[in-house]
CSV table of C-alpha atoms in Angstrom, one decimal:
chain,number,residue,atom,x,y,z
D,1,MET,CA,77.6,-46.4,34.7
D,2,SER,CA,74.9,-44.5,33.3
D,3,GLU,CA,74.6,-40.7,33.9
D,4,THR,CA,71.0,-41.3,35.2
D,5,SER,CA,72.6,-43.6,37.6
D,6,VAL,CA,75.5,-40.8,38.9
D,7,PRO,CA,73.6,-39.0,41.7
D,8,LEU,CA,73.8,-35.4,40.5
D,9,VAL,CA,75.5,-34.3,44.0
D,10,TRP,CA,77.2,-36.5,46.4
D,11,LEU,CA,78.8,-35.6,49.6
D,12,GLU,CA,81.3,-37.8,50.8
D,13,LYS,CA,82.4,-37.8,54.4
D,14,ILE,CA,82.3,-33.6,54.9
D,15,TRP,CA,84.0,-32.0,57.9
D,16,LYS,CA,84.0,-28.4,58.7
D,17,SER,CA,84.4,-26.2,61.5
D,18,PHE,CA,84.6,-22.5,62.5
D,19,GLY,CA,87.3,-22.1,64.7
D,20,ARG,CA,87.4,-24.6,67.5
D,21,LEU,CA,83.3,-25.1,67.2
D,22,GLU,CA,82.7,-28.6,64.8
D,23,VAL,CA,79.6,-27.5,62.9
D,24,LEU,CA,79.7,-30.7,59.8
D,25,THR,CA,81.2,-34.2,61.2
D,26,ASP,CA,81.9,-37.0,58.6
D,27,VAL,CA,79.1,-36.1,56.5
D,28,SER,CA,77.6,-38.3,53.5
D,29,LEU,CA,74.7,-37.4,51.4
D,30,ALA,CA,74.0,-38.7,47.8
D,31,VAL,CA,71.3,-36.8,45.8
D,32,PRO,CA,70.3,-38.7,43.1
D,33,ARG,CA,68.7,-35.9,40.1
D,34,GLY,CA,65.3,-35.5,40.4
D,35,GLU,CA,64.6,-36.0,43.9
D,36,VAL,CA,63.6,-34.2,47.1
D,37,VAL,CA,65.6,-34.2,50.2
D,38,CYS,CA,64.0,-32.2,53.1
D,39,ILE,CA,66.6,-31.6,56.0
D,40,ILE,CA,65.0,-31.3,59.4
D,41,GLY,CA,66.9,-30.7,62.7
D,42,PRO,CA,67.1,-28.6,65.1
D,43,SER,CA,69.0,-24.9,65.2
D,44,GLY,CA,72.2,-25.2,65.3
D,45,ALA,CA,72.8,-28.9,63.7
D,46,GLY,CA,74.9,-28.0,60.7
D,47,LYS,CA,71.6,-27.8,58.1
D,48,SER,CA,72.1,-24.4,56.5
D,49,THR,CA,76.3,-24.9,57.2
D,50,LEU,CA,75.9,-28.3,54.8
D,51,LEU,CA,73.5,-26.2,52.5
D,52,ARG,CA,76.4,-23.9,51.6
D,53,CYS,CA,79.2,-25.7,51.3
D,54,VAL,CA,77.0,-27.5,48.3
D,55,ASN,CA,77.5,-24.6,46.5
D,56,HIS,CA,80.6,-23.7,47.9
D,57,LEU,CA,79.5,-20.5,49.9
D,58,GLU,CA,81.6,-22.2,52.7
D,59,THR,CA,84.9,-24.2,52.0
D,60,ILE,CA,84.8,-27.8,53.5
D,61,ASP,CA,87.9,-28.6,55.5
D,62,ASP,CA,87.4,-32.1,54.5
D,63,GLY,CA,85.9,-34.7,52.4
D,64,THR,CA,85.1,-34.3,48.6
D,65,ILE,CA,82.0,-32.9,47.2
D,66,HIS,CA,80.5,-35.1,44.3
D,67,PHE,CA,78.7,-32.6,41.1
D,68,GLU,CA,77.5,-35.1,38.6
D,69,GLY,CA,79.9,-37.7,39.4
D,70,LYS,CA,83.5,-35.5,39.4
D,71,PRO,CA,84.9,-34.1,42.7
D,72,VAL,CA,84.9,-29.8,42.7
D,73,TYR,CA,85.9,-27.0,44.7
D,74,ARG,CA,88.5,-28.5,46.8
D,75,TYR,CA,89.4,-33.0,47.0
D,76,LYS,CA,92.4,-35.1,47.0
D,77,GLN,CA,93.9,-36.6,43.5
D,78,ASN,CA,97.0,-38.6,43.9
D,79,GLY,CA,97.3,-37.6,47.4
D,80,LYS,CA,97.6,-34.2,47.0
D,81,VAL,CA,94.9,-31.6,47.3
D,82,VAL,CA,93.2,-29.6,44.7
D,83,VAL,CA,91.5,-26.5,44.3
D,84,ASP,CA,89.1,-25.8,41.5
D,85,PRO,CA,89.7,-22.5,39.5
D,86,GLU,CA,87.3,-19.7,39.9
D,87,ARG,CA,86.1,-20.1,36.2
D,88,ARG,CA,85.3,-23.9,37.4
D,89,VAL,CA,84.0,-22.7,40.4
D,90,GLU,CA,82.0,-19.7,39.1
D,91,ALA,CA,80.7,-22.6,36.2
D,92,ILE,CA,79.5,-25.3,38.7
D,93,ARG,CA,77.5,-22.3,41.0
D,94,ALA,CA,75.8,-21.5,37.8
D,95,GLN,CA,73.9,-24.4,37.5
D,96,ILE,CA,72.8,-25.4,41.5
D,97,GLY,CA,69.8,-22.4,42.4
D,98,MET,CA,69.5,-21.0,45.9
D,99,VAL,CA,66.9,-19.3,48.2
D,100,PHE,CA,67.6,-18.0,51.4
D,101,GLN,CA,65.8,-17.0,53.7
D,102,SER,CA,66.5,-13.2,53.3
D,103,PHE,CA,65.1,-12.7,50.0
D,104,ASN,CA,68.5,-10.5,48.8
D,105,LEU,CA,66.7,-8.8,46.2
D,106,PHE,CA,68.1,-6.0,44.5
D,107,PRO,CA,66.3,-3.2,45.7
D,108,HIS,CA,66.8,-0.8,42.5
D,109,LEU,CA,65.9,-3.1,40.2
D,110,THR,CA,62.0,-4.4,39.2
D,111,ALA,CA,60.9,-7.9,39.6
D,112,LEU,CA,61.6,-8.9,36.0
D,113,GLY,CA,65.0,-6.8,36.2
D,114,ASN,CA,65.7,-9.1,39.7
D,115,VAL,CA,65.5,-12.2,37.9
D,116,ILE,CA,66.7,-10.9,34.2
D,117,GLU,CA,70.1,-9.9,35.6
D,118,ALA,CA,72.0,-13.0,36.1
D,119,PRO,CA,70.8,-14.3,32.9
D,120,ILE,CA,72.0,-11.4,30.9
D,121,GLN,CA,75.6,-10.4,32.9
D,122,VAL,CA,76.4,-14.4,33.7
D,123,LEU,CA,74.9,-16.6,30.6
D,124,ARG,CA,75.2,-13.0,28.2
D,125,GLN,CA,71.2,-14.0,26.9
D,126,PRO,CA,70.0,-11.8,24.4
D,127,THR,CA,67.9,-9.4,26.8
D,128,VAL,CA,65.1,-9.8,24.6
D,129,GLU,CA,65.2,-13.8,25.3
D,130,ALA,CA,66.3,-13.0,29.1
D,131,ARG,CA,62.8,-10.4,28.8
D,132,LYS,CA,60.7,-13.5,27.3
D,133,HIS,CA,61.5,-16.8,29.8
D,134,GLY,CA,61.7,-13.8,33.1
D,135,LEU,CA,58.0,-12.7,32.7
D,136,GLU,CA,57.7,-17.1,31.9
D,137,LEU,CA,59.2,-17.4,35.2
D,138,LEU,CA,57.1,-14.8,37.0
D,139,ALA,CA,53.8,-16.4,35.9
D,140,LYS,CA,55.0,-19.7,36.8
D,141,VAL,CA,55.3,-18.4,40.3
D,142,GLY,CA,52.1,-16.4,40.4
D,143,LEU,CA,53.8,-12.6,39.8
D,144,SER,CA,52.9,-12.2,36.5
D,145,GLU,CA,51.2,-8.5,37.4
D,146,LYS,CA,54.2,-7.4,39.4
D,147,ALA,CA,56.7,-7.5,37.2
D,148,ASN,CA,57.1,-3.8,37.0
D,149,SER,CA,57.2,-3.5,41.1
D,150,TYR,CA,59.9,-3.0,43.4
D,151,PRO,CA,60.9,-5.0,45.9
D,152,HIS,CA,59.7,-2.4,48.3
D,153,GLN,CA,56.1,-2.6,46.6
D,154,LEU,CA,56.0,-6.9,47.4
D,155,SER,CA,55.0,-8.3,50.0
D,156,GLY,CA,57.4,-10.9,51.7
D,157,GLY,CA,56.0,-13.9,49.9
D,158,GLN,CA,56.1,-12.4,46.7
D,159,GLN,CA,59.7,-11.2,47.0
D,160,GLN,CA,60.6,-14.7,47.9
D,161,ARG,CA,58.9,-16.2,44.6
D,162,VAL,CA,60.4,-13.8,43.0
D,163,ALA,CA,64.0,-15.0,44.3
D,164,ILE,CA,62.5,-18.5,43.5
D,165,ALA,CA,62.1,-16.9,39.9
D,166,ARG,CA,65.7,-15.8,39.7
D,167,ALA,CA,67.0,-18.3,40.8
D,168,LEU,CA,65.1,-20.7,38.0
D,169,ALA,CA,66.2,-18.0,35.4
D,170,MET,CA,69.4,-19.7,35.4
D,171,ASN,CA,68.2,-22.9,34.1
D,172,PRO,CA,69.8,-24.9,37.5
D,173,LYS,CA,70.1,-28.7,38.0
D,174,LEU,CA,69.7,-28.2,41.9
D,175,MET,CA,68.2,-25.7,43.7
D,176,LEU,CA,68.9,-25.4,47.1
D,177,PHE,CA,66.3,-24.1,49.8
D,178,ASP,CA,67.6,-22.7,53.2
D,179,GLU,CA,64.6,-22.4,55.4
D,180,ALA,CA,62.6,-20.3,52.1
D,181,THR,CA,59.7,-19.5,54.5
D,182,SER,CA,60.9,-19.0,57.8
D,183,ALA,CA,61.4,-15.0,57.7
D,184,LEU,CA,57.7,-15.0,56.6
D,185,ASP,CA,54.4,-14.0,58.3
D,186,PRO,CA,52.0,-17.6,58.9
D,187,GLU,CA,49.4,-16.0,56.3
D,188,LEU,CA,52.4,-15.6,53.1
D,189,VAL,CA,54.3,-18.9,53.8
D,190,GLY,CA,51.7,-21.0,52.1
D,191,GLU,CA,52.0,-19.3,48.3
D,192,VAL,CA,55.9,-19.8,49.0
D,193,LEU,CA,55.3,-23.6,49.9
D,194,ARG,CA,52.9,-24.2,46.5
D,195,VAL,CA,55.8,-23.1,44.3
D,196,MET,CA,58.2,-25.1,45.9
D,197,ARG,CA,55.7,-28.3,45.6
D,198,GLN,CA,54.9,-27.7,41.8
D,199,LEU,CA,58.9,-27.3,41.4
D,200,ALA,CA,58.9,-30.7,43.2
D,201,LYS,CA,55.8,-32.7,40.4
D,202,GLU,CA,58.3,-31.2,37.4
D,203,GLY,CA,60.9,-33.2,38.5
D,204,MET,CA,63.5,-30.5,39.7
D,205,THR,CA,66.0,-31.7,41.7
D,206,MET,CA,66.4,-30.3,45.2
D,207,ILE,CA,67.8,-30.1,48.4
D,208,VAL,CA,65.0,-28.5,51.4
D,209,VAL,CA,66.0,-27.2,54.9
D,210,THR,CA,63.1,-26.3,56.7
D,211,HIS,CA,61.2,-26.5,59.7
D,212,GLU,CA,57.8,-27.4,57.6
D,213,MET,CA,56.8,-30.9,58.3
D,214,ASP,CA,54.2,-31.1,56.5
D,215,PHE,CA,55.5,-30.0,53.7
D,216,ALA,CA,58.8,-32.7,54.3
D,217,ARG,CA,55.7,-34.9,54.6
D,218,GLU,CA,54.6,-34.8,52.1
D,219,VAL,CA,57.2,-33.2,49.0
D,220,ALA,CA,59.9,-35.1,50.5
D,221,ASP,CA,61.2,-38.5,48.7
D,222,ARG,CA,63.6,-38.4,51.8
D,223,VAL,CA,64.2,-36.9,54.7
D,224,VAL,CA,67.3,-36.8,56.7
D,225,PHE,CA,67.4,-35.7,60.1
D,226,MET,CA,70.5,-33.9,61.5
D,227,ASP,CA,71.7,-33.3,65.0
D,228,SER,CA,74.9,-32.1,66.2
D,229,GLY,CA,76.4,-32.6,63.0
D,230,ASN,CA,76.0,-35.4,62.0
D,231,VAL,CA,73.4,-37.2,60.0
D,232,VAL,CA,70.9,-39.2,62.3
D,233,GLU,CA,68.4,-40.7,60.2
D,234,GLU,CA,67.6,-40.3,56.7
D,235,GLY,CA,64.4,-42.7,54.9
D,236,PRO,CA,60.9,-42.2,53.5
D,237,PRO,CA,58.8,-39.7,54.8
D,238,SER,CA,56.5,-42.5,55.7
D,239,VAL,CA,59.2,-44.1,58.0
D,240,VAL,CA,60.8,-41.0,59.9
D,241,PHE,CA,57.7,-39.1,60.9
D,242,THR,CA,56.0,-42.8,62.1
D,243,ASP,CA,58.5,-45.0,63.0
D,244,PRO,CA,62.4,-43.6,63.8
D,245,ARG,CA,64.3,-45.3,64.4
D,246,SER,CA,66.7,-43.1,65.9
D,247,PRO,CA,65.4,-42.3,70.2
D,248,ARG,CA,67.1,-38.2,68.9
D,249,THR,CA,64.6,-38.1,65.8
D,250,ARG,CA,61.9,-39.0,68.1
D,251,GLN,CA,63.1,-36.5,71.1
D,252,PHE,CA,62.9,-34.0,68.4
D,253,LEU,CA,59.7,-34.4,66.3
D,254,GLN,CA,57.5,-34.9,70.0
D,255,SER,CA,58.9,-31.5,70.4
D,256,ILE,CA,57.6,-30.0,67.3
D,257,LEU,CA,54.6,-31.9,67.9
D,258,ASN,CA,54.1,-30.2,71.6
D,259,ARG,CA,55.0,-27.1,70.1
D,260,ASN,CA,52.8,-27.1,67.7
D,261,GLY,CA,50.3,-28.2,69.8
D,262,ALA,CA,50.8,-25.7,72.3
D,263,GLU,CA,50.4,-22.6,69.4
D,264,VAL,CA,47.6,-24.2,68.3
D,265,GLN,CA,45.7,-23.6,71.4
D,266,ALA,CA,47.0,-20.2,72.3
D,267,ASP,CA,45.4,-19.9,69.0
D,268,GLU,CA,42.4,-20.9,69.7
D,269,SER,CA,42.2,-19.2,73.4
D,270,ALA,CA,43.1,-15.9,71.7
D,271,SER,CA,40.0,-16.3,69.7
D,272,THR,CA,37.3,-17.1,72.2
D,273,ALA,CA,39.1,-14.3,74.2
């Protein structure tokens, strides 16, 4: 089997609990290279936990995570549980970029400083090389003029774009987005989604937990609907959004449609008041 035919990430029968609360139940998901997978579903469905398991921010209880065809982090081998040493875990994590709801920028570093910190400290890139690449990435996310600005001088949308540039600075093979726009004011959401759309066009493998249904419909190669710790349904956006098989998926999408309609009516009422 060629390298390109092996999924970049394969989650095999993943289980995860917090105490007595089962958050993920026998979840399997394969993500080929270059594919954009959008995960949708109600709060508490396990979406963010699934994402955090992919880069080992959460430890799975059972199942196997495969990265580039090899089991990683914690897995069974010859009937015994194997736990990867920290050095291997860090090497895998360095290939996976993650963008959170909160921006998590270092407040004492400029935008450029935030972007180049990990390449210098983790990858041991020469400072000159890291700065050159960092400036290129800030230009990519539309923030060339903000290289020397500190986080408190940036809008939420600008901070999130710096966070994306920071993740890209490690030259990741996979990008994870955990509700990257949910903490932003509505007028700032578009500027972050534009960057994500561009990454998708460039062929970046992405797993995106999102409540932005239009983005998922437009950009995703595959949409995964989760509920109560399970993958209820997955398929192309054209199928999941227009002809879902599961009644639970239909119910969720209808609730989103109803909510959005109510928001539009409220906006129109406010504008005419």
